[in-house]
Amino acid sequence: MASTFPNISRIPYEGPKSGNPLAFKHYNAQEVIDGRTMREHLRFSVVYWHTFRGRGSDMFGAPTMHRPWDDQSDSLDNARRRVRVAFEFFEKLGAPFYAFHDRDVAPEGATLAQTNKNLDAVVKVLKEEQQRTGVGLLWGTACLFVHPRFAHGAATSCNADVFAYTAAQVKKALEVTHQLGGAGYVFWGGREGYSTLLNTNLKRELDHLAAFLHMAVEHKKKIGFQGQLYIEPKPKEPTKHQYDSDAAACLNFLREYDLLEHLKLNLETNHATLAGHSMQHELEVAAAAGALGSIDANTGDLLLGWDTDQFPTDIYLTTQCMLSILNAGGLTTGGVNFDAKVRRESFEPIDLFYAHIGGMDAFARGLKIAAAIRKDGRLAEFVRQRYRSWDSGLGQQIESGQSSFEALEKYMLKKGEPSPNESGRQEFLENLINEFI
Ligand code: XLS
Ligand code: NI
Ligand code: NI
């Protein structure tokens, strides 16, 4: 097949002084930072949905994207052609991974059987292209939110038949992900929530969601899929409330239903914003539970209240992300997955390159800065010192469970007043971070 991007060669690393918009200034795949290459640390992934299916429409306007390779039909030929283009893009960008929903890659047929057949036909091409290029699947997932059958939810639908359809669809999506050697599989509860409590049996819906995930775990074992399962928190949009609203809610749900050992979290920046949290908060909450799995790297717009899914370019943000990720031991099965889309006004194919290059460079810089902050050690040392009263004596006794209200009362009656507090030094620490940026 002729090249779709004939004027673009493999994006080179040219270093920070380069003025070439089609070169990396910071992402140098083979450069070793803190014992691992940047490629291994960051495990970049391109999403099929925004980048190859996004058309630039919004609720007020028609599609704007110029995608000359795509005739916008639902034909299998078009779907197969798109795969070749997508892999040329992944290759030229030097992205080691991609991610997709079942319905992004292959058209839905008139029946489930026909839909599965379509998927198989396209998966064949995906497999060929993975083998040709060495690009791997970071995670697969199922689209359980576009079709009208999911209007009331998928696994949490009031309609048991829809639950059955969802199970069948996810069974197939897990099998296909396994076939393509996927490193993981994501559950994002697109419509698993409610628009009004007037018509909702919340407890029953949560029970159903848990039963569904247990079946998924069972099927995963049955087919021998070793990939990591993830749940992706998001508080709202499209529904008013989604059950997987933030990291803490997901963890509570997983714990309550005995699922915590089977799933980790796939955290998305813009979803954290919608939940009223910072991305770093979500990362720290997940890491504290040993459940930090993967990230959907994007960012919102401070002045718009929805999931705008912009490419991340803020070095402060990527530094915070990489600090939390490195402190948690780094990404293993997960990756930095650009669940991000170019703006409606950025309609040329070359904008897809600019967007991803910018996101990759922003994360590469974040990685370098975070590694330097860790190597310097002052930040970690400050935090360590701040808690030093817990390292010996009274604090140590409490932490090791060897104390009681009575013992502590006795201690305090004798001492009278706690030792004085020390400054939290927020501004000092903010200045310290800026030394590295
Ligand atoms: C939507 C979600 C979605 C998931 C995959 O807001 O981010 O894209 O990542 O279903
Ligand atoms: Ni996402
Ligand atoms: Ni999102």
CSV table of C-alpha atoms and ligand atoms in Angstrom, one decimal:
chain,number,residue,atom,x,y,z
A,1,MET,CA,0.0,0.0,0.0
A,2,ALA,CA,1.2,3.5,-0.8
A,3,SER,CA,2.2,5.7,2.1
A,4,THR,CA,-0.5,7.9,3.5
A,5,PHE,CA,2.0,10.3,5.0
A,6,PRO,CA,4.6,10.4,2.2
A,7,ASN,CA,6.2,13.6,3.4
A,8,ILE,CA,6.8,12.4,6.9
A,9,SER,CA,9.6,10.1,7.8
A,10,ARG,CA,10.2,8.4,11.1
A,11,ILE,CA,10.1,11.1,13.8
A,12,PRO,CA,13.7,11.6,14.9
A,13,TYR,CA,15.1,12.7,18.2
A,14,GLU,CA,16.9,16.0,17.6
A,15,GLY,CA,17.3,17.3,21.2
A,16,PRO,CA,16.1,20.5,23.0
A,17,LYS,CA,17.7,22.9,20.5
A,18,SER,CA,15.9,21.6,17.5
A,19,GLY,CA,13.4,23.9,15.8
A,20,ASN,CA,12.0,21.0,13.7
A,21,PRO,CA,8.3,20.6,14.6
A,22,LEU,CA,8.4,17.0,13.3
A,23,ALA,CA,11.2,16.0,15.7
A,24,PHE,CA,11.3,15.1,19.4
A,25,LYS,CA,13.1,17.5,21.6
A,26,HIS,CA,13.0,15.4,24.8
A,27,TYR,CA,11.7,11.9,24.0
A,28,ASN,CA,14.8,9.9,23.2
A,29,ALA,CA,13.5,6.3,23.3
A,30,GLN,CA,16.8,4.6,24.0
A,31,GLU,CA,18.1,7.1,26.6
A,32,VAL,CA,18.4,5.6,30.0
A,33,ILE,CA,16.9,7.4,32.9
A,34,ASP,CA,17.1,5.9,36.4
A,35,GLY,CA,18.0,2.4,35.1
A,36,ARG,CA,15.4,2.1,32.3
A,37,THR,CA,15.1,3.5,28.8
A,38,MET,CA,12.5,6.2,28.2
A,39,ARG,CA,10.7,3.8,26.0
A,40,GLU,CA,10.4,1.3,28.9
A,41,HIS,CA,9.4,4.0,31.4
A,42,LEU,CA,6.7,5.7,29.3
A,43,ARG,CA,5.3,2.9,27.2
A,44,PHE,CA,3.5,5.4,24.9
A,45,SER,CA,0.2,4.3,23.3
A,46,VAL,CA,-2.0,5.9,20.6
A,47,VAL,CA,-5.7,5.5,20.8
A,48,TYR,CA,-7.6,4.3,17.8
A,49,TRP,CA,-10.9,6.0,18.7
A,50,HIS,CA,-9.9,9.7,18.8
A,51,THR,CA,-7.0,9.4,16.3
A,52,PHE,CA,-8.5,7.2,13.7
A,53,ARG,CA,-12.3,7.5,14.3
A,54,GLY,CA,-12.6,11.0,15.6
A,55,ARG,CA,-14.3,13.2,13.1
A,56,GLY,CA,-14.3,16.5,14.8
A,57,SER,CA,-18.0,16.9,15.3
A,58,ASP,CA,-19.4,18.5,18.4
A,59,MET,CA,-22.9,19.0,19.7
A,60,PHE,CA,-23.2,22.2,17.6
A,61,GLY,CA,-21.2,21.3,14.5
A,62,ALA,CA,-20.5,18.8,11.7
A,63,PRO,CA,-17.3,16.8,11.3
A,64,THR,CA,-14.3,18.8,10.2
A,65,MET,CA,-11.5,16.3,10.0
A,66,HIS,CA,-9.7,15.7,6.6
A,67,ARG,CA,-8.9,12.0,6.5
A,68,PRO,CA,-8.4,11.3,2.8
A,69,TRP,CA,-7.8,7.6,3.4
A,70,ASP,CA,-11.2,7.1,5.1
A,71,ASP,CA,-14.4,7.1,2.9
A,72,GLN,CA,-16.5,7.3,6.1
A,73,SER,CA,-18.4,4.1,5.1
A,74,ASP,CA,-19.0,1.2,7.4
A,75,SER,CA,-17.4,-1.2,4.9
A,76,LEU,CA,-14.9,-3.8,5.9
A,77,ASP,CA,-12.6,-2.5,3.2
A,78,ASN,CA,-12.6,0.9,4.8
A,79,ALA,CA,-11.9,-0.6,8.2
A,80,ARG,CA,-9.0,-2.7,6.9
A,81,ARG,CA,-7.5,0.3,5.0
A,82,ARG,CA,-7.7,2.3,8.2
A,83,VAL,CA,-5.6,-0.3,10.0
A,84,ARG,CA,-2.8,0.1,7.5
A,85,VAL,CA,-2.8,3.8,7.9
A,86,ALA,CA,-2.9,3.6,11.7
A,87,PHE,CA,0.1,1.4,11.8
A,88,GLU,CA,2.0,3.6,9.4
A,89,PHE,CA,1.3,6.4,11.9
A,90,PHE,CA,2.3,4.4,15.0
A,91,GLU,CA,5.5,3.4,13.2
A,92,LYS,CA,6.5,6.9,12.1
A,93,LEU,CA,5.8,8.2,15.5
A,94,GLY,CA,7.7,5.4,17.2
A,95,ALA,CA,4.9,4.6,19.6
A,96,PRO,CA,5.3,1.1,20.9
A,97,PHE,CA,1.6,0.5,21.7
A,98,TYR,CA,-1.9,1.3,20.7
A,99,ALA,CA,-5.4,0.8,22.3
A,100,PHE,CA,-8.8,0.2,20.8
A,101,HIS,CA,-12.5,-0.4,21.5
A,102,ASP,CA,-13.9,-3.3,19.5
A,103,ARG,CA,-16.2,-1.0,17.5
A,104,ASP,CA,-13.5,1.4,16.7
A,105,VAL,CA,-11.7,-1.1,14.5
A,106,ALA,CA,-14.6,-3.0,12.9
A,107,PRO,CA,-18.1,-2.1,11.9
A,108,GLU,CA,-21.1,-3.4,13.8
A,109,GLY,CA,-23.2,-5.9,11.8
A,110,ALA,CA,-26.9,-6.6,11.7
A,111,THR,CA,-26.5,-9.4,14.4
A,112,LEU,CA,-24.0,-10.2,17.1
A,113,ALA,CA,-22.8,-13.1,15.0
A,114,GLN,CA,-22.2,-10.8,12.0
A,115,THR,CA,-20.5,-8.2,14.2
A,116,ASN,CA,-18.1,-10.8,15.6
A,117,LYS,CA,-17.3,-11.9,12.1
A,118,ASN,CA,-16.5,-8.4,11.1
A,119,LEU,CA,-14.3,-8.1,14.1
A,120,ASP,CA,-12.4,-11.3,13.3
A,121,ALA,CA,-11.8,-10.0,9.8
A,122,VAL,CA,-10.2,-6.8,11.0
A,123,VAL,CA,-8.3,-8.5,13.9
A,124,LYS,CA,-6.5,-10.5,11.2
A,125,VAL,CA,-5.2,-7.3,9.7
A,126,LEU,CA,-4.3,-5.9,13.1
A,127,LYS,CA,-2.3,-9.0,13.8
A,128,GLU,CA,-0.5,-8.8,10.5
A,129,GLU,CA,0.4,-5.2,11.2
A,130,GLN,CA,1.5,-5.8,14.7
A,131,GLN,CA,3.8,-8.5,13.4
A,132,ARG,CA,5.1,-6.3,10.6
A,133,THR,CA,5.9,-3.3,12.8
A,134,GLY,CA,6.5,-4.7,16.3
A,135,VAL,CA,3.8,-2.3,17.7
A,136,GLY,CA,1.9,-4.0,20.5
A,137,LEU,CA,-1.6,-3.7,22.0
A,138,LEU,CA,-1.5,-1.9,25.4
A,139,TRP,CA,-5.1,-2.7,26.0
A,140,GLY,CA,-8.3,-3.6,24.4
A,141,THR,CA,-11.8,-2.7,25.5
A,142,ALA,CA,-15.5,-2.9,24.4
A,143,CYS,CA,-17.6,0.0,23.3
A,144,LEU,CA,-20.6,-0.4,25.6
A,145,PHE,CA,-22.0,3.1,25.3
A,146,VAL,CA,-22.7,4.2,21.6
A,147,HIS,CA,-25.4,1.9,20.5
A,148,PRO,CA,-29.0,2.6,21.7
A,149,ARG,CA,-29.3,-0.8,23.4
A,150,PHE,CA,-27.0,0.7,26.1
A,151,ALA,CA,-29.2,3.7,26.8
A,152,HIS,CA,-29.9,2.4,30.3
A,153,GLY,CA,-26.4,1.1,30.8
A,154,ALA,CA,-24.6,-2.2,29.9
A,155,ALA,CA,-23.8,-4.4,32.9
A,156,THR,CA,-26.0,-2.1,35.0
A,157,SER,CA,-28.9,-2.0,32.6
A,158,CYS,CA,-32.4,-2.6,34.0
A,159,ASN,CA,-32.8,-4.9,31.1
A,160,ALA,CA,-31.3,-8.4,31.7
A,161,ASP,CA,-31.0,-9.1,28.0
A,162,VAL,CA,-28.7,-6.1,27.7
A,163,PHE,CA,-26.6,-7.6,30.4
A,164,ALA,CA,-26.4,-10.8,28.4
A,165,TYR,CA,-25.4,-8.9,25.3
A,166,THR,CA,-22.8,-7.0,27.2
A,167,ALA,CA,-21.4,-10.3,28.5
A,168,ALA,CA,-21.2,-11.7,25.0
A,169,GLN,CA,-19.6,-8.6,23.6
A,170,VAL,CA,-17.0,-8.4,26.4
A,171,LYS,CA,-16.3,-12.2,26.1
A,172,LYS,CA,-15.4,-11.6,22.5
A,173,ALA,CA,-13.4,-8.5,23.2
A,174,LEU,CA,-11.3,-10.3,25.8
A,175,GLU,CA,-10.7,-13.1,23.4
A,176,VAL,CA,-9.6,-10.7,20.7
A,177,THR,CA,-7.3,-8.8,23.1
A,178,HIS,CA,-5.8,-12.1,24.1
A,179,GLN,CA,-5.3,-13.1,20.5
A,180,LEU,CA,-3.4,-9.9,19.8
A,181,GLY,CA,-1.2,-10.3,22.8
A,182,GLY,CA,-2.7,-7.4,24.7
A,183,ALA,CA,-0.9,-6.3,27.9
A,184,GLY,CA,-4.2,-5.4,29.4
A,185,TYR,CA,-8.0,-4.9,29.2
A,186,VAL,CA,-9.9,-1.9,30.3
A,187,PHE,CA,-13.4,-1.5,31.7
A,188,TRP,CA,-14.7,2.0,31.4
A,189,GLY,CA,-18.3,2.2,32.6
A,190,GLY,CA,-19.5,4.5,29.9
A,191,ARG,CA,-23.2,4.4,30.9
A,192,GLU,CA,-22.8,2.4,34.1
A,193,GLY,CA,-24.5,5.0,36.3
A,194,TYR,CA,-27.8,7.0,36.3
A,195,SER,CA,-29.4,10.1,35.1
A,196,THR,CA,-32.1,10.1,37.8
A,197,LEU,CA,-32.4,8.2,41.0
A,198,LEU,CA,-36.2,8.2,40.5
A,199,ASN,CA,-36.0,5.2,38.2
A,200,THR,CA,-32.8,3.6,39.6
A,201,ASN,CA,-32.2,0.7,42.0
A,202,LEU,CA,-28.6,1.6,42.8
A,203,LYS,CA,-27.9,-1.4,45.0
A,204,ARG,CA,-29.1,-3.8,42.4
A,205,GLU,CA,-27.1,-2.1,39.6
A,206,LEU,CA,-23.9,-2.3,41.7
A,207,ASP,CA,-24.5,-6.0,42.4
A,208,HIS,CA,-24.9,-6.6,38.7
A,209,LEU,CA,-21.7,-4.7,37.8
A,210,ALA,CA,-19.8,-6.8,40.3
A,211,ALA,CA,-21.3,-10.1,39.1
A,212,PHE,CA,-20.4,-9.0,35.6
A,213,LEU,CA,-16.7,-8.3,36.5
A,214,HIS,CA,-16.5,-11.6,38.3
A,215,MET,CA,-17.6,-13.4,35.1
A,216,ALA,CA,-15.0,-11.4,33.2
A,217,VAL,CA,-12.3,-12.6,35.6
A,218,GLU,CA,-13.5,-16.1,35.3
A,219,HIS,CA,-13.5,-16.0,31.5
A,220,LYS,CA,-10.0,-14.4,31.5
A,221,LYS,CA,-8.7,-17.4,33.4
A,222,LYS,CA,-10.6,-19.8,31.2
A,223,ILE,CA,-8.9,-18.5,28.0
A,224,GLY,CA,-5.5,-18.1,29.7
A,225,PHE,CA,-5.3,-14.4,29.2
A,226,GLN,CA,-2.5,-13.1,31.4
A,227,GLY,CA,-3.0,-9.4,30.7
A,228,GLN,CA,-3.9,-7.0,33.5
A,229,LEU,CA,-7.6,-5.9,33.9
A,230,TYR,CA,-8.2,-2.3,34.7
A,231,ILE,CA,-11.2,-0.2,35.7
A,232,GLU,CA,-11.2,3.5,34.5
A,233,PRO,CA,-12.7,6.0,36.9
A,234,LYS,CA,-14.9,8.8,35.6
A,235,PRO,CA,-17.5,10.6,37.7
A,236,LYS,CA,-19.9,11.8,35.0
A,237,GLU,CA,-20.5,12.3,31.3
A,238,PRO,CA,-22.4,10.9,29.6
A,239,THR,CA,-24.5,10.1,32.7
A,240,LYS,CA,-25.0,12.4,35.6
A,241,HIS,CA,-23.3,10.0,38.0
A,242,GLN,CA,-21.1,7.0,37.1
A,243,TYR,CA,-20.5,4.3,39.6
A,244,ASP,CA,-16.7,4.3,39.0
A,245,SER,CA,-16.6,8.0,39.9
A,246,ASP,CA,-13.0,8.3,41.1
A,247,ALA,CA,-10.1,6.2,42.3
A,248,ALA,CA,-11.4,6.0,45.9
A,249,ALA,CA,-14.9,5.0,44.8
A,250,CYS,CA,-13.5,2.3,42.4
A,251,LEU,CA,-11.3,0.9,45.1
A,252,ASN,CA,-14.2,0.7,47.6
A,253,PHE,CA,-16.3,-1.0,45.0
A,254,LEU,CA,-13.6,-3.5,44.1
A,255,ARG,CA,-12.9,-4.2,47.8
A,256,GLU,CA,-16.6,-4.6,48.7
A,257,TYR,CA,-17.1,-7.1,46.0
A,258,ASP,CA,-13.9,-9.1,46.4
A,259,LEU,CA,-12.4,-7.9,43.1
A,260,LEU,CA,-9.4,-5.9,44.3
A,261,GLU,CA,-6.9,-8.6,43.5
A,262,HIS,CA,-8.1,-8.9,39.9
A,263,LEU,CA,-8.2,-5.2,38.8
A,264,LYS,CA,-6.0,-2.2,38.9
A,265,LEU,CA,-6.9,1.4,37.9
A,266,ASN,CA,-6.5,3.1,34.6
A,267,LEU,CA,-6.4,6.8,35.6
A,268,GLU,CA,-7.3,9.6,33.2
A,269,THR,CA,-6.3,13.2,33.9
A,270,ASN,CA,-9.5,14.8,32.6
A,271,HIS,CA,-11.6,12.4,34.6
A,272,ALA,CA,-9.7,13.4,37.7
A,273,THR,CA,-10.5,17.0,36.9
A,274,LEU,CA,-14.2,16.2,36.5
A,275,ALA,CA,-14.1,14.4,39.9
A,276,GLY,CA,-12.7,17.6,41.5
A,277,HIS,CA,-9.3,16.0,42.0
A,278,SER,CA,-5.9,16.5,40.7
A,279,MET,CA,-4.4,13.7,38.6
A,280,GLN,CA,-1.7,13.4,41.2
A,281,HIS,CA,-4.3,12.8,43.9
A,282,GLU,CA,-5.8,10.0,41.9
A,283,LEU,CA,-2.4,8.5,41.3
A,284,GLU,CA,-1.5,8.6,45.0
A,285,VAL,CA,-4.8,7.1,46.0
A,286,ALA,CA,-4.3,4.2,43.6
A,287,ALA,CA,-0.7,3.7,44.5
A,288,ALA,CA,-1.5,3.6,48.2
A,289,ALA,CA,-3.7,0.6,47.5
A,290,GLY,CA,-1.2,-1.1,45.2
A,291,ALA,CA,-3.6,-0.5,42.3
A,292,LEU,CA,-1.8,2.0,40.1
A,293,GLY,CA,-2.0,0.3,36.7
A,294,SER,CA,-2.0,2.6,33.7
A,295,ILE,CA,-2.8,6.2,32.7
A,296,ASP,CA,-4.9,7.8,30.0
A,297,ALA,CA,-2.8,10.9,29.4
A,298,ASN,CA,-4.7,14.0,28.4
A,299,THR,CA,-5.9,17.2,30.0
A,300,GLY,CA,-9.0,19.3,30.2
A,301,ASP,CA,-9.6,23.0,29.7
A,302,LEU,CA,-9.9,25.0,32.9
A,303,LEU,CA,-12.8,27.0,31.5
A,304,LEU,CA,-14.8,24.2,30.0
A,305,GLY,CA,-16.6,21.8,32.2
A,306,TRP,CA,-16.4,18.6,30.2
A,307,ASP,CA,-14.0,15.9,29.1
A,308,THR,CA,-12.2,17.9,26.4
A,309,ASP,CA,-9.5,15.2,26.1
A,310,GLN,CA,-6.7,17.6,25.0
A,311,PHE,CA,-3.2,16.5,24.5
A,312,PRO,CA,-1.1,17.1,27.6
A,313,THR,CA,1.5,19.8,27.2
A,314,ASP,CA,1.8,21.2,30.8
A,315,ILE,CA,5.3,20.2,32.1
A,316,TYR,CA,4.1,20.8,35.7
A,317,LEU,CA,1.4,18.2,35.2
A,318,THR,CA,3.6,15.6,33.6
A,319,THR,CA,6.2,16.1,36.3
A,320,GLN,CA,3.7,15.5,39.0
A,321,CYS,CA,2.4,12.4,37.1
A,322,MET,CA,5.9,11.0,36.7
A,323,LEU,CA,6.9,11.7,40.3
A,324,SER,CA,4.0,9.7,41.5
A,325,ILE,CA,4.5,6.9,39.0
A,326,LEU,CA,8.3,6.6,39.7
A,327,ASN,CA,7.6,6.7,43.4
A,328,ALA,CA,5.2,3.8,43.0
A,329,GLY,CA,7.8,1.8,41.2
A,330,GLY,CA,7.0,2.7,37.6
A,331,LEU,CA,4.6,1.3,35.0
A,332,THR,CA,4.7,-2.4,34.4
A,333,THR,CA,1.8,-3.7,32.3
A,334,GLY,CA,0.4,-0.2,31.9
A,335,GLY,CA,1.5,2.7,29.8
A,336,VAL,CA,1.0,6.4,29.0
A,337,ASN,CA,-1.9,6.1,26.7
A,338,PHE,CA,-2.9,9.3,24.8
A,339,ASP,CA,-6.7,9.2,25.3
A,340,ALA,CA,-6.7,12.6,23.6
A,341,LYS,CA,-8.0,14.2,20.5
A,342,VAL,CA,-6.9,17.1,18.3
A,343,ARG,CA,-9.1,20.1,18.3
A,344,ARG,CA,-12.0,20.4,15.8
A,345,GLU,CA,-10.1,23.3,14.2
A,346,SER,CA,-6.9,21.2,13.8
A,347,PHE,CA,-8.3,19.1,11.0
A,348,GLU,CA,-5.2,18.2,8.9
A,349,PRO,CA,-3.6,14.8,9.2
A,350,ILE,CA,-0.3,16.4,10.1
A,351,ASP,CA,-1.9,17.8,13.3
A,352,LEU,CA,-2.1,14.2,14.6
A,353,PHE,CA,1.7,14.2,14.4
A,354,TYR,CA,2.2,17.5,16.1
A,355,ALA,CA,-0.3,16.5,18.9
A,356,HIS,CA,1.4,13.2,19.7
A,357,ILE,CA,5.0,14.6,19.4
A,358,GLY,CA,4.0,17.3,21.9
A,359,GLY,CA,2.4,14.9,24.3
A,360,MET,CA,5.4,12.5,24.2
A,361,ASP,CA,7.9,15.3,24.7
A,362,ALA,CA,5.9,16.7,27.6
A,363,PHE,CA,5.9,13.3,29.3
A,364,ALA,CA,9.6,12.8,28.5
A,365,ARG,CA,10.4,16.1,30.1
A,366,GLY,CA,8.2,15.2,33.1
A,367,LEU,CA,10.1,12.0,33.4
A,368,LYS,CA,13.5,13.7,33.3
A,369,ILE,CA,12.5,16.3,35.8
A,370,ALA,CA,10.9,13.8,38.2
A,371,ALA,CA,14.0,11.6,38.0
A,372,ALA,CA,16.2,14.6,38.8
A,373,ILE,CA,14.0,15.6,41.7
A,374,ARG,CA,14.2,12.1,43.1
A,375,LYS,CA,18.0,11.9,42.5
A,376,ASP,CA,18.4,15.3,44.3
A,377,GLY,CA,16.6,13.8,47.2
A,378,ARG,CA,15.7,17.0,49.1
A,379,LEU,CA,11.9,16.6,48.5
A,380,ALA,CA,11.8,13.0,49.7
A,381,GLU,CA,14.0,13.8,52.6
A,382,PHE,CA,11.8,16.7,53.7
A,383,VAL,CA,8.8,14.4,53.7
A,384,ARG,CA,10.7,11.7,55.6
A,385,GLN,CA,11.8,14.3,58.2
A,386,ARG,CA,8.2,15.6,58.5
A,387,TYR,CA,7.1,12.2,59.8
A,388,ARG,CA,10.1,11.4,61.9
A,389,SER,CA,8.1,11.4,65.2
A,390,TRP,CA,6.7,8.1,63.9
A,391,ASP,CA,10.1,6.4,63.4
A,392,SER,CA,10.8,5.7,67.0
A,393,GLY,CA,9.4,5.9,70.5
A,394,LEU,CA,5.7,6.8,70.8
A,395,GLY,CA,5.0,7.0,67.1
A,396,GLN,CA,6.6,3.6,66.4
A,397,GLN,CA,4.6,2.0,69.2
A,398,ILE,CA,1.3,3.4,67.7
A,399,GLU,CA,2.2,2.3,64.2
A,400,SER,CA,3.0,-1.2,65.3
A,401,GLY,CA,-0.3,-1.5,67.1
A,402,GLN,CA,1.2,-1.5,70.6
A,403,SER,CA,-0.7,1.4,72.1
A,404,SER,CA,-4.1,2.2,73.4
A,405,PHE,CA,-6.2,5.2,74.5
A,406,GLU,CA,-5.2,4.5,78.1
A,407,ALA,CA,-1.5,4.4,77.4
A,408,LEU,CA,-1.7,7.6,75.3
A,409,GLU,CA,-3.7,9.4,77.9
A,410,LYS,CA,-1.1,8.5,80.5
A,411,TYR,CA,1.7,9.7,78.2
A,412,MET,CA,0.0,13.0,77.5
A,413,LEU,CA,-1.1,13.7,81.1
A,414,LYS,CA,2.5,13.4,82.0
A,415,LYS,CA,3.8,15.5,79.1
A,416,GLY,CA,1.1,18.1,79.2
A,417,GLU,CA,1.4,19.5,75.6
A,418,PRO,CA,2.6,17.9,72.3
A,419,SER,CA,6.1,18.8,71.1
A,420,PRO,CA,5.7,22.0,68.9
A,421,ASN,CA,4.7,21.6,65.2
A,422,GLU,CA,7.1,22.5,62.4
A,423,SER,CA,6.3,24.5,59.3
A,424,GLY,CA,4.8,22.6,56.3
A,425,ARG,CA,7.0,24.8,54.0
A,426,GLN,CA,4.7,24.6,51.0
A,427,GLU,CA,6.2,27.6,49.3
A,428,PHE,CA,9.7,26.4,49.9
A,429,LEU,CA,8.8,23.1,48.3
A,430,GLU,CA,7.1,24.8,45.4
A,431,ASN,CA,10.2,26.8,44.8
A,432,LEU,CA,12.3,23.6,45.0
A,433,ILE,CA,10.2,21.9,42.3
A,434,ASN,CA,10.7,25.0,40.1
A,435,GLU,CA,14.4,24.7,40.4
A,436,PHE,CA,14.1,21.6,38.2
A,437,ILE,CA,11.5,22.8,35.7
B,1,XLS,C1,-14.0,8.2,28.0
B,1,XLS,C2,-13.0,7.2,28.3
B,1,XLS,C3,-12.8,6.2,27.3
B,1,XLS,C4,-12.0,5.0,27.9
B,1,XLS,C5,-12.1,3.8,27.1
B,1,XLS,O1,-14.2,9.3,28.6
B,1,XLS,O2,-11.8,7.9,28.6
B,1,XLS,O3,-12.2,6.7,26.2
B,1,XLS,O4,-10.7,5.4,28.0
B,1,XLS,O5,-13.4,3.3,26.9
B,2,NI,NI,-9.9,7.1,28.9
B,3,NI,NI,-12.2,10.4,28.9
